[in-house]
Amino acid sequence: MNTPHVVVVMGVAGTGKTTIGPLLAARLGVPYAEGDDFHPQANIAKMSAGTPLTDEDRRPWLGAIGAWAHGRAGLGGVVSCSALKRSYRDRLRAAAPGVVFVHLAGDRALIEDRMSHRQGHFMPTALLDSQFATLQPLEADEAGVVVDVSGSPEEITQRAAFALEDLPEPAQ
């Protein structure tokens, strides 16, 4: 890649966005931003209580991530963001037209198992069903790749990096 992509590492909770994002950023030589850090405190409180976020709850969060991605255009960067709905991804693309998506996808049982073993995260496994129900996979006209989350973080990162190499140069 000559011009670095701004990559959104997306997927349901527990797919490894927070693990793979920094590894992918390091591999690509660009900064990483943790999507959860863009959430207002009210959103974190809702999720911690087991209440799924509404589209209205997500609006300021997506706006902040889109602004970060816009600021990285032409420079590259990796940010984690569930980006479960097409409309959320459209909003991110409106802010940063060259953004590409790495959809971390995997078997529900594997993801639930991983979620049950992680420490100190506000997203309970009880919200996993709502995440899968909300998920709208990438469509053919969306710049991005789907990466299987089975295997080690290093294997997943390698698959993502190789898949990104086949994408066209980002729009400026």
mmCIF file of C-alpha atoms in Angstrom:
data_model
loop_
_atom_site.group_PDB
_atom_site.id
_atom_site.type_symbol
_atom_site.label_atom_id
_atom_site.label_comp_id
_atom_site.label_asym_id
_atom_site.label_seq_id
_atom_site.Cartn_x
_atom_site.Cartn_y
_atom_site.Cartn_z
ATOM 1 C CA MET A 1 0.000 0.000 0.000
ATOM 2 C CA ASN A 2 1.388 3.364 -0.978
ATOM 3 C CA THR A 3 -1.222 5.491 0.803
ATOM 4 C CA PRO A 4 -2.136 4.070 4.193
ATOM 5 C CA HIS A 5 -5.743 3.135 4.725
ATOM 6 C CA VAL A 6 -7.819 4.278 7.656
ATOM 7 C CA VAL A 7 -9.081 0.916 8.874
ATOM 8 C CA VAL A 8 -12.114 0.302 11.068
ATOM 9 C CA VAL A 9 -11.826 -3.062 12.830
ATOM 10 C CA MET A 10 -15.465 -4.042 13.239
ATOM 11 C CA GLY A 11 -17.592 -6.887 14.553
ATOM 12 C CA VAL A 12 -19.736 -7.977 17.444
ATOM 13 C CA ALA A 13 -18.458 -7.790 21.011
ATOM 14 C CA GLY A 14 -15.874 -10.424 21.813
ATOM 15 C CA THR A 15 -14.418 -10.841 18.318
ATOM 16 C CA GLY A 16 -11.116 -9.289 19.389
ATOM 17 C CA LYS A 17 -11.338 -5.735 18.053
ATOM 18 C CA THR A 18 -9.332 -4.366 21.001
ATOM 19 C CA THR A 19 -6.701 -7.090 20.607
ATOM 20 C CA ILE A 20 -6.409 -7.160 16.816
ATOM 21 C CA GLY A 21 -6.688 -3.378 16.309
ATOM 22 C CA PRO A 22 -3.379 -2.459 17.972
ATOM 23 C CA LEU A 23 -1.607 -5.455 16.420
ATOM 24 C CA LEU A 24 -2.825 -4.486 12.955
ATOM 25 C CA ALA A 25 -1.889 -0.829 13.516
ATOM 26 C CA ALA A 26 1.625 -1.869 14.557
ATOM 27 C CA ARG A 27 1.942 -4.088 11.515
ATOM 28 C CA LEU A 28 0.790 -1.266 9.221
ATOM 29 C CA GLY A 29 2.928 1.338 11.041
ATOM 30 C CA VAL A 30 0.001 3.636 11.845
ATOM 31 C CA PRO A 31 -1.664 4.872 15.080
ATOM 32 C CA TYR A 32 -4.433 2.948 16.825
ATOM 33 C CA ALA A 33 -7.512 4.386 18.535
ATOM 34 C CA GLU A 34 -9.731 2.321 20.844
ATOM 35 C CA GLY A 35 -13.346 2.805 19.787
ATOM 36 C CA ASP A 36 -14.670 2.289 23.303
ATOM 37 C CA ASP A 37 -12.766 5.415 24.380
ATOM 38 C CA PHE A 38 -15.061 7.499 22.152
ATOM 39 C CA HIS A 39 -18.220 6.433 24.028
ATOM 40 C CA PRO A 40 -19.859 8.995 26.294
ATOM 41 C CA GLN A 41 -20.063 7.827 29.922
ATOM 42 C CA ALA A 42 -23.846 7.395 29.589
ATOM 43 C CA ASN A 43 -23.317 4.740 26.900
ATOM 44 C CA ILE A 44 -20.832 2.821 29.055
ATOM 45 C CA ALA A 45 -23.269 2.927 31.974
ATOM 46 C CA LYS A 46 -26.080 1.549 29.797
ATOM 47 C CA MET A 47 -23.975 -1.295 28.421
ATOM 48 C CA SER A 48 -22.568 -2.110 31.863
ATOM 49 C CA ALA A 49 -26.148 -2.469 33.079
ATOM 50 C CA GLY A 50 -26.893 -4.903 30.229
ATOM 51 C CA THR A 51 -28.958 -2.428 28.208
ATOM 52 C CA PRO A 52 -28.278 -2.365 24.444
ATOM 53 C CA LEU A 53 -27.546 1.035 22.938
ATOM 54 C CA THR A 54 -30.026 2.679 20.606
ATOM 55 C CA ASP A 55 -29.139 4.346 17.328
ATOM 56 C CA GLU A 56 -29.566 7.688 19.096
ATOM 57 C CA ASP A 57 -27.077 6.590 21.790
ATOM 58 C CA ARG A 58 -24.566 5.715 19.095
ATOM 59 C CA ARG A 59 -24.834 9.015 17.179
ATOM 60 C CA PRO A 60 -22.208 11.012 19.177
ATOM 61 C CA TRP A 61 -19.956 7.958 19.388
ATOM 62 C CA LEU A 62 -19.980 7.393 15.625
ATOM 63 C CA GLY A 63 -19.477 11.125 15.077
ATOM 64 C CA ALA A 64 -16.356 11.127 17.240
ATOM 65 C CA ILE A 65 -14.916 8.038 15.516
ATOM 66 C CA GLY A 66 -15.706 9.539 12.101
ATOM 67 C CA ALA A 67 -13.927 12.756 13.057
ATOM 68 C CA TRP A 68 -10.852 10.772 14.148
ATOM 69 C CA ALA A 69 -10.882 8.785 10.887
ATOM 70 C CA HIS A 70 -11.272 11.984 8.846
ATOM 71 C CA GLY A 71 -8.237 13.450 10.607
ATOM 72 C CA ARG A 72 -6.190 10.381 9.647
ATOM 73 C CA ALA A 73 -7.103 10.473 5.912
ATOM 74 C CA GLY A 74 -3.962 10.136 3.818
ATOM 75 C CA LEU A 75 -1.960 9.289 6.950
ATOM 76 C CA GLY A 76 -3.533 5.971 7.888
ATOM 77 C CA GLY A 77 -4.787 4.656 11.164
ATOM 78 C CA VAL A 78 -6.708 1.834 12.776
ATOM 79 C CA VAL A 79 -9.740 2.305 15.015
ATOM 80 C CA SER A 80 -11.975 -0.303 16.593
ATOM 81 C CA CYS A 81 -15.726 0.196 16.246
ATOM 82 C CA SER A 82 -18.446 -2.429 16.206
ATOM 83 C CA ALA A 83 -20.005 -0.742 13.107
ATOM 84 C CA LEU A 84 -22.711 -3.401 13.163
ATOM 85 C CA LYS A 85 -25.225 -1.683 10.871
ATOM 86 C CA ARG A 86 -24.772 -0.482 7.321
ATOM 87 C CA SER A 87 -26.109 2.925 8.412
ATOM 88 C CA TYR A 88 -23.303 3.193 11.017
ATOM 89 C CA ARG A 89 -20.684 2.360 8.396
ATOM 90 C CA ASP A 90 -22.293 4.846 5.989
ATOM 91 C CA ARG A 91 -21.940 7.521 8.666
ATOM 92 C CA LEU A 92 -18.252 6.685 9.132
ATOM 93 C CA ARG A 93 -17.695 6.737 5.350
ATOM 94 C CA ALA A 94 -19.470 10.105 5.101
ATOM 95 C CA ALA A 95 -16.939 11.527 7.571
ATOM 96 C CA ALA A 96 -13.947 9.692 6.076
ATOM 97 C CA PRO A 97 -14.674 8.518 2.512
ATOM 98 C CA GLY A 98 -11.539 6.373 2.187
ATOM 99 C CA VAL A 99 -12.194 4.274 5.289
ATOM 100 C CA VAL A 100 -12.083 0.494 4.908
ATOM 101 C CA PHE A 101 -13.489 -2.159 7.203
ATOM 102 C CA VAL A 102 -11.966 -5.322 8.618
ATOM 103 C CA HIS A 103 -14.948 -7.346 9.810
ATOM 104 C CA LEU A 104 -13.813 -9.793 12.472
ATOM 105 C CA ALA A 105 -16.282 -12.669 12.221
ATOM 106 C CA GLY A 106 -16.595 -16.012 13.883
ATOM 107 C CA ASP A 107 -18.703 -18.710 15.428
ATOM 108 C CA ARG A 108 -21.018 -17.489 18.191
ATOM 109 C CA ALA A 109 -19.875 -20.208 20.631
ATOM 110 C CA LEU A 110 -16.208 -19.243 20.199
ATOM 111 C CA ILE A 111 -16.984 -15.547 20.701
ATOM 112 C CA GLU A 112 -19.119 -16.202 23.792
ATOM 113 C CA ASP A 113 -16.346 -18.357 25.255
ATOM 114 C CA ARG A 114 -13.791 -15.601 24.707
ATOM 115 C CA MET A 115 -16.108 -13.005 26.256
ATOM 116 C CA SER A 116 -16.647 -15.138 29.341
ATOM 117 C CA HIS A 117 -12.887 -15.246 29.989
ATOM 118 C CA ARG A 118 -12.015 -11.579 29.556
ATOM 119 C CA GLN A 119 -11.505 -9.368 32.574
ATOM 120 C CA GLY A 120 -12.552 -5.789 33.251
ATOM 121 C CA HIS A 121 -14.717 -5.129 30.195
ATOM 122 C CA PHE A 122 -18.085 -3.406 30.521
ATOM 123 C CA MET A 123 -19.869 -5.474 27.834
ATOM 124 C CA PRO A 124 -21.638 -8.483 29.383
ATOM 125 C CA THR A 125 -22.117 -11.728 27.430
ATOM 126 C CA ALA A 126 -25.883 -11.174 27.862
ATOM 127 C CA LEU A 127 -25.717 -8.535 25.104
ATOM 128 C CA LEU A 128 -24.146 -10.896 22.561
ATOM 129 C CA ASP A 129 -27.528 -11.984 21.163
ATOM 130 C CA SER A 130 -28.515 -8.356 20.536
ATOM 131 C CA GLN A 131 -25.158 -7.776 18.836
ATOM 132 C CA PHE A 132 -25.684 -10.687 16.429
ATOM 133 C CA ALA A 133 -29.290 -9.611 15.808
ATOM 134 C CA THR A 134 -28.105 -6.089 14.913
ATOM 135 C CA LEU A 135 -25.153 -7.162 12.729
ATOM 136 C CA GLN A 136 -25.514 -6.398 9.033
ATOM 137 C CA PRO A 137 -22.523 -7.958 7.240
ATOM 138 C CA LEU A 138 -20.472 -5.909 4.791
ATOM 139 C CA GLU A 139 -22.135 -5.565 1.416
ATOM 140 C CA ALA A 140 -20.424 -5.926 -1.968
ATOM 141 C CA ASP A 141 -20.215 -2.139 -2.448
ATOM 142 C CA GLU A 142 -18.477 -1.553 0.914
ATOM 143 C CA ALA A 143 -14.672 -1.384 0.948
ATOM 144 C CA GLY A 144 -13.565 -4.040 3.363
ATOM 145 C CA VAL A 145 -12.703 -7.617 4.126
ATOM 146 C CA VAL A 146 -14.078 -10.326 6.377
ATOM 147 C CA VAL A 147 -11.505 -12.058 8.582
ATOM 148 C CA ASP A 148 -12.165 -15.240 10.542
ATOM 149 C CA VAL A 149 -11.358 -14.917 14.261
ATOM 150 C CA SER A 150 -10.322 -18.495 14.881
ATOM 151 C CA GLY A 151 -6.673 -18.908 15.781
ATOM 152 C CA SER A 152 -4.210 -16.758 17.648
ATOM 153 C CA PRO A 153 -4.250 -12.951 17.591
ATOM 154 C CA GLU A 154 -1.090 -13.030 15.475
ATOM 155 C CA GLU A 155 -2.740 -15.353 12.906
ATOM 156 C CA ILE A 156 -5.854 -13.180 12.745
ATOM 157 C CA THR A 157 -3.733 -10.039 12.324
ATOM 158 C CA GLN A 158 -1.731 -11.661 9.539
ATOM 159 C CA ARG A 159 -4.929 -12.671 7.701
ATOM 160 C CA ALA A 160 -6.252 -9.098 8.042
ATOM 161 C CA ALA A 161 -3.026 -7.496 6.803
ATOM 162 C CA PHE A 162 -2.843 -9.810 3.788
ATOM 163 C CA ALA A 163 -6.491 -9.161 2.923
ATOM 164 C CA LEU A 164 -5.959 -5.383 3.113
ATOM 165 C CA GLU A 165 -3.090 -5.591 0.615
ATOM 166 C CA ASP A 166 -5.604 -6.564 -2.075
ATOM 167 C CA LEU A 167 -7.790 -3.484 -1.575
ATOM 168 C CA PRO A 168 -7.486 -0.503 -3.940
ATOM 169 C CA GLU A 169 -5.847 2.745 -2.835
ATOM 170 C CA PRO A 170 -8.084 4.763 -0.484
ATOM 171 C CA ALA A 171 -10.100 7.705 -1.804
ATOM 172 C CA GLN A 172 -8.803 11.107 -0.704
#
